[in-house]
Short mmCIF file of C-alpha atoms in Angstrom, two decimals:
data_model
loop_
_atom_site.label_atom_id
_atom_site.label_comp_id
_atom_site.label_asym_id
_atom_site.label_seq_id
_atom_site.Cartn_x
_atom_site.Cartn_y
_atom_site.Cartn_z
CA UNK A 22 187.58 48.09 -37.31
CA UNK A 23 189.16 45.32 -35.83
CA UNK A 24 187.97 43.78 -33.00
CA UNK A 25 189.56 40.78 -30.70
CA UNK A 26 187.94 39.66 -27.12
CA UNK A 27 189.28 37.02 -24.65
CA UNK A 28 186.93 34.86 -22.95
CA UNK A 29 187.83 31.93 -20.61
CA UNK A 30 187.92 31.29 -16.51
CA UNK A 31 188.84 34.05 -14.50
CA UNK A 32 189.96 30.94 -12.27
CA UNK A 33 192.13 27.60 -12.19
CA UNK A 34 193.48 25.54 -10.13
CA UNK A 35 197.25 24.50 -9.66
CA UNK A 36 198.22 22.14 -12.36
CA UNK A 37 194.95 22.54 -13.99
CA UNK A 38 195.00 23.76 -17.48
CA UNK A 39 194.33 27.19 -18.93
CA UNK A 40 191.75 27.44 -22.05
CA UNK A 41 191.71 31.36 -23.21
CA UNK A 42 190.14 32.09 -27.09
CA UNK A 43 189.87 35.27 -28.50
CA UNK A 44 187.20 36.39 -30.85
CA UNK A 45 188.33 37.94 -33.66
CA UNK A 46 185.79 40.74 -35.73
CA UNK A 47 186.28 43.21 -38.44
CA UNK A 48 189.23 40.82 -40.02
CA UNK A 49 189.84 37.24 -41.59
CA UNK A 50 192.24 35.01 -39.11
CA UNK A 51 193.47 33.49 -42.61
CA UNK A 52 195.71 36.31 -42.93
CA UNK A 53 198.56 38.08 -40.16
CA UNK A 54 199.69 37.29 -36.91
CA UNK A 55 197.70 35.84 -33.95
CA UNK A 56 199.56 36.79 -30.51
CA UNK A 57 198.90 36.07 -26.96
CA UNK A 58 200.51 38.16 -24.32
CA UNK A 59 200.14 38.22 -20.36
CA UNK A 60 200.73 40.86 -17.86
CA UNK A 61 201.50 39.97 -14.09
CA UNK A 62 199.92 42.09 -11.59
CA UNK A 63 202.51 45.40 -11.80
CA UNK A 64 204.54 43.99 -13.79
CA UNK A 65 205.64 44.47 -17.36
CA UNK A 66 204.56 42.09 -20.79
CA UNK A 67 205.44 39.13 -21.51
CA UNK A 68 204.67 37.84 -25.10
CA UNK A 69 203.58 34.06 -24.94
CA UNK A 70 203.40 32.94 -28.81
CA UNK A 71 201.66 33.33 -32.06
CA UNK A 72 199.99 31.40 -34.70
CA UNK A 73 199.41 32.06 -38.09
CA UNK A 74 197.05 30.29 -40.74
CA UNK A 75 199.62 27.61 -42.73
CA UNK A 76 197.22 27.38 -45.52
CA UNK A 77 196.19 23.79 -44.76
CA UNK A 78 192.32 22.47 -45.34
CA UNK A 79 192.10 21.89 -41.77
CA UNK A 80 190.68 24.60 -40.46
CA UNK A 81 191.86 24.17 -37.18
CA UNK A 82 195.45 24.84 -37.57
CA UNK A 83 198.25 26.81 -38.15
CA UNK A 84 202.19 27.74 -37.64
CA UNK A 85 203.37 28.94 -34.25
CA UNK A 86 206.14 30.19 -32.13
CA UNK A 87 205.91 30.11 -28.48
CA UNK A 88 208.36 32.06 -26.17
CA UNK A 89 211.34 29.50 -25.07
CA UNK A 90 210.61 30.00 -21.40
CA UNK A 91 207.26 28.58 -21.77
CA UNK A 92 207.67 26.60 -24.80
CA UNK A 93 207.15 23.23 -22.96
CA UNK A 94 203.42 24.09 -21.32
CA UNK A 95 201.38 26.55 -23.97
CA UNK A 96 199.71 25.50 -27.43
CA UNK A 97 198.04 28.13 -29.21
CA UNK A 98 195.94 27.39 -32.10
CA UNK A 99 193.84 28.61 -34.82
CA UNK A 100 190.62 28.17 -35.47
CA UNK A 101 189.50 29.53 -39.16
CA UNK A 102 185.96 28.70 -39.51
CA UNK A 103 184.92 30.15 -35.88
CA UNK A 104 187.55 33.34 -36.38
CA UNK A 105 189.01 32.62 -33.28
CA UNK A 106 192.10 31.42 -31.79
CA UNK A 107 192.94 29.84 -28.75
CA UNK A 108 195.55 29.53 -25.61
CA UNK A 109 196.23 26.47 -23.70
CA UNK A 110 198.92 26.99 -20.45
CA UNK A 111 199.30 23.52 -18.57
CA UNK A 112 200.58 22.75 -15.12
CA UNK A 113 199.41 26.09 -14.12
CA UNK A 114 201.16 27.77 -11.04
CA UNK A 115 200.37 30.84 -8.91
CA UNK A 116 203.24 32.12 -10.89
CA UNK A 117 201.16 32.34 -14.22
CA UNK A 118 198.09 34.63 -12.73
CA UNK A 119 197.66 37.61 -14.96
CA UNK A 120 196.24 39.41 -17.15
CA UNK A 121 196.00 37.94 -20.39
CA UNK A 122 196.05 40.06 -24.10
CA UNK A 123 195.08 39.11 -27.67
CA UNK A 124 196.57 40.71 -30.03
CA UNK A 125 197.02 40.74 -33.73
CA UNK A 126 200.44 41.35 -35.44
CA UNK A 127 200.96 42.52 -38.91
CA UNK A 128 204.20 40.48 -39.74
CA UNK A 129 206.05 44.02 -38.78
CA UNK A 130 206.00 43.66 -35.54
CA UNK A 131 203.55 45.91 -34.65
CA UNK A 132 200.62 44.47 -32.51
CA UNK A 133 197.39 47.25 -33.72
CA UNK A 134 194.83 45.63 -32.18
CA UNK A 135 194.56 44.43 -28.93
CA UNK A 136 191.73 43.10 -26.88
CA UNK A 137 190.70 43.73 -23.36
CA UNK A 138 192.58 41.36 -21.50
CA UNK A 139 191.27 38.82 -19.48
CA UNK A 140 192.53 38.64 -15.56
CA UNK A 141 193.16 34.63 -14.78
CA UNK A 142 194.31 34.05 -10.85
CA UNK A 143 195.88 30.46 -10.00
CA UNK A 144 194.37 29.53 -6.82
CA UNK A 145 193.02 26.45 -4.94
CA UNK B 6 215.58 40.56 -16.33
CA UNK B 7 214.13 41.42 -19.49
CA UNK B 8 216.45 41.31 -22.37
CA UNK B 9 215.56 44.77 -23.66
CA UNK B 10 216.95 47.68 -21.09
CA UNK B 11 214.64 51.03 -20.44
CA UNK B 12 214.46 53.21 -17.40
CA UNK B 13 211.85 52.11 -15.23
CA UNK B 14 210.45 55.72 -14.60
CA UNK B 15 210.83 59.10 -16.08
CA UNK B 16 209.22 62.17 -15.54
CA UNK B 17 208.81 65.82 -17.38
CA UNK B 18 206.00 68.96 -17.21
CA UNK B 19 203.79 69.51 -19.25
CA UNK B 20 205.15 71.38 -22.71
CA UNK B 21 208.40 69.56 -22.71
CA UNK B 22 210.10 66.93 -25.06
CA UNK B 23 211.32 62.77 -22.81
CA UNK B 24 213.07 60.34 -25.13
CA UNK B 25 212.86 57.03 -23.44
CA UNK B 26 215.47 54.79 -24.54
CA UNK B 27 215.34 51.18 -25.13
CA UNK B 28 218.91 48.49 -25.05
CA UNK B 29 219.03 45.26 -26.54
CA UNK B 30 221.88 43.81 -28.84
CA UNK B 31 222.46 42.89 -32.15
CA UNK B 32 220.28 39.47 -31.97
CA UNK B 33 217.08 42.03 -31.21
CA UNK B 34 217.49 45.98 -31.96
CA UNK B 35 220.38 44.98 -34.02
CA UNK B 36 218.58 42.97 -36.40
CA UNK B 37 215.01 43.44 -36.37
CA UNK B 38 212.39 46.06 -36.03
CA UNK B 39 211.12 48.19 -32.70
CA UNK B 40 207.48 48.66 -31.90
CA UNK B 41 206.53 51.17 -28.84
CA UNK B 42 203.38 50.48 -26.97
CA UNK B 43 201.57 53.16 -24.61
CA UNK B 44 199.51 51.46 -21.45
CA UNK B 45 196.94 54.11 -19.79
CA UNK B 46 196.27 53.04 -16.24
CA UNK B 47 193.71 50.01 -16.28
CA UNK B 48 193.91 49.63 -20.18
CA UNK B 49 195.02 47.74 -22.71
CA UNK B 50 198.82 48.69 -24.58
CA UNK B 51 198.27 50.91 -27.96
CA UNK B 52 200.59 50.84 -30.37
CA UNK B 53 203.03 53.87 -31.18
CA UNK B 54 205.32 53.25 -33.44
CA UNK B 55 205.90 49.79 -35.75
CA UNK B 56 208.58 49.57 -38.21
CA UNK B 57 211.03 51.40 -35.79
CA UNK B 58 209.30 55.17 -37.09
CA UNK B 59 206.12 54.59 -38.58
CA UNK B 60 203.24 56.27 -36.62
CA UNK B 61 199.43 54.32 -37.30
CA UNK B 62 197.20 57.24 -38.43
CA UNK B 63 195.53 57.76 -35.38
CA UNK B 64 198.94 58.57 -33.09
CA UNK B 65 199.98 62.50 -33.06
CA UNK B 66 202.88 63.18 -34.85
CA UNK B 67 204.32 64.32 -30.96
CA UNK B 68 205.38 60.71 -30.79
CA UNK B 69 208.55 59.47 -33.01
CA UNK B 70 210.89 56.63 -33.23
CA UNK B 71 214.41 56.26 -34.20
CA UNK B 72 217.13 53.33 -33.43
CA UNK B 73 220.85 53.94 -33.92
CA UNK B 74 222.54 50.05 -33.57
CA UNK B 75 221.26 47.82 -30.89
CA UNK B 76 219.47 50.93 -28.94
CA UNK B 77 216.14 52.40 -30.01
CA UNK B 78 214.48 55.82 -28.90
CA UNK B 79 210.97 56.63 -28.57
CA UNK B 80 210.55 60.19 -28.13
CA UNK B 81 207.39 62.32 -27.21
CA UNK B 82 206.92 66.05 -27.57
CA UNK B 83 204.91 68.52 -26.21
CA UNK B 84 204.18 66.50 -23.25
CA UNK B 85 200.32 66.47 -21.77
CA UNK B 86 198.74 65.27 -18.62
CA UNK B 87 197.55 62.26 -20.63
CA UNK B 88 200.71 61.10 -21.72
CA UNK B 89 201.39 60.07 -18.40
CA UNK B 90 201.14 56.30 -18.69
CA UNK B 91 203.79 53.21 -18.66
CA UNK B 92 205.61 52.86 -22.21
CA UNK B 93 206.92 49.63 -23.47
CA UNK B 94 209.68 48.91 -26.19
CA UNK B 95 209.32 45.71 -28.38
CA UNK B 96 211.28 43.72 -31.20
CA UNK B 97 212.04 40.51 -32.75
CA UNK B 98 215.16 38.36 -30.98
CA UNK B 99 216.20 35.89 -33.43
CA UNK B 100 218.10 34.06 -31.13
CA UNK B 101 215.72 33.54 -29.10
CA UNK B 102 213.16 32.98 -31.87
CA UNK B 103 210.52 34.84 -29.73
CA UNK B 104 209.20 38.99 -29.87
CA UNK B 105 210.81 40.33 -26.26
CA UNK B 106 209.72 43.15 -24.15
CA UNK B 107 211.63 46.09 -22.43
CA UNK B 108 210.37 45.92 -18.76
CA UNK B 109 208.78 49.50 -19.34
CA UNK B 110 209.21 53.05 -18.03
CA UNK B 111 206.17 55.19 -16.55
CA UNK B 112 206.32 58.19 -17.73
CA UNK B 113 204.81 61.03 -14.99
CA UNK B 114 203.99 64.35 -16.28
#
């Protein structure tokens, strides 16, 4: 069974950065989808970006694609060796507090497993 | 605005058959597969359907997917108190490079 959980601050400051990871059990990071996805207070989801493992020796790596609207602020990387990956969200605004979703995709689309979410609030 | 269109609320009793609907155009629905995703109040989404109509093992045949063009249909039979929850449409938008959302209907049974 497949298991993913976020950890990180449940609060930043404006223009500070954002570090989220997500723990992944019960499956090898080497293979699928790795997705991050955030949910504003009553609001609907937004999907962030996902990296995949790109087969290189480093084993903190891998091939992403980021949503366009927040292409210019958010890394998201893979790290093979520790079965996690991770989000990064600079210049942070009260605009980005919500929750915030790992999730795995299978390369159809789908996104089976999801983790807990993590609620992040942008306040001084 | 999100670039796939569903109704933001539907409702039904208990017994009877919703289809929520889901718009996009031929960059998204057209071109790629839909995914449906059930959010119980205070939880995390569950996947539906992937590949458009494929069901995981674990989700009652009740629920079933179908897309005709650039519009896909989630549809949910049988209705029950605990299908009352906020349903979400996804896909691939190759123009946009980037998996979009439908902004979500809550269903209330």
């Amino acid at each position: 069974q497949v298991q993913l959980q976020e950890s990180g601050p449940g609060l930043v400051k404006p223009s500070e950065t954002l570090s989220l990871t997500c723990a992944v059990s019960g499956a090898s990071v080497a293979f699928d989808y790795w997705t991050w996805i955030r949910q504003s207070p009553g609001k609907g989801l937004e999907w962030i970006g996902l990296v995949s493992d790109n087969g290189s020796s480093n084993s903190d790596s891998g091939s992403t694609k980021y949503n366009p609207s927040l292409k210019t602020r958010v890394t998201i990387s893979l790290d093979t060796s520790k079965r996690q990956f991770s989000l990064k969200l600079r210049s942070m605004t009260a605009a980005d507090t919500a929750v915030y979703f790992c999730a795995r995709d299978r390369g159809d689309g789908g996104l089976d497993s999801w983790g807990r979410g993590t609620l992040v609030t942008v306040s001084a | 605005q999100s670039v796939l269109t569903q109704p933001p609320s539907l409702s039904a009793a208990p017994g009877q058959k919703v289809t929520i609907s889901c718009s996009g155009s031929f960059s998204n629905i057209g071109n790629s597969y839909v995914s449906w995703y059930q959010q119980l109040p205070g939880t995390s989404p569950r996947l539906l359907i992937s590949e458009t109509n494929n069901r995981p093992s674990e989700i009652p045949d009740r629920f079933s997917g179908a897309k005709s063009g650039t519009s896909a249909t989630l549809a949910i039979t049988g209705l029950q108190a605990g299908d009352e929850a906020d349903y979400y449409c996804a896909t691939w938008d190759g123009s946009l490079a980037s998996m979009v959302f439908g902004g979500g209907t809550k269903l209330t049974v």
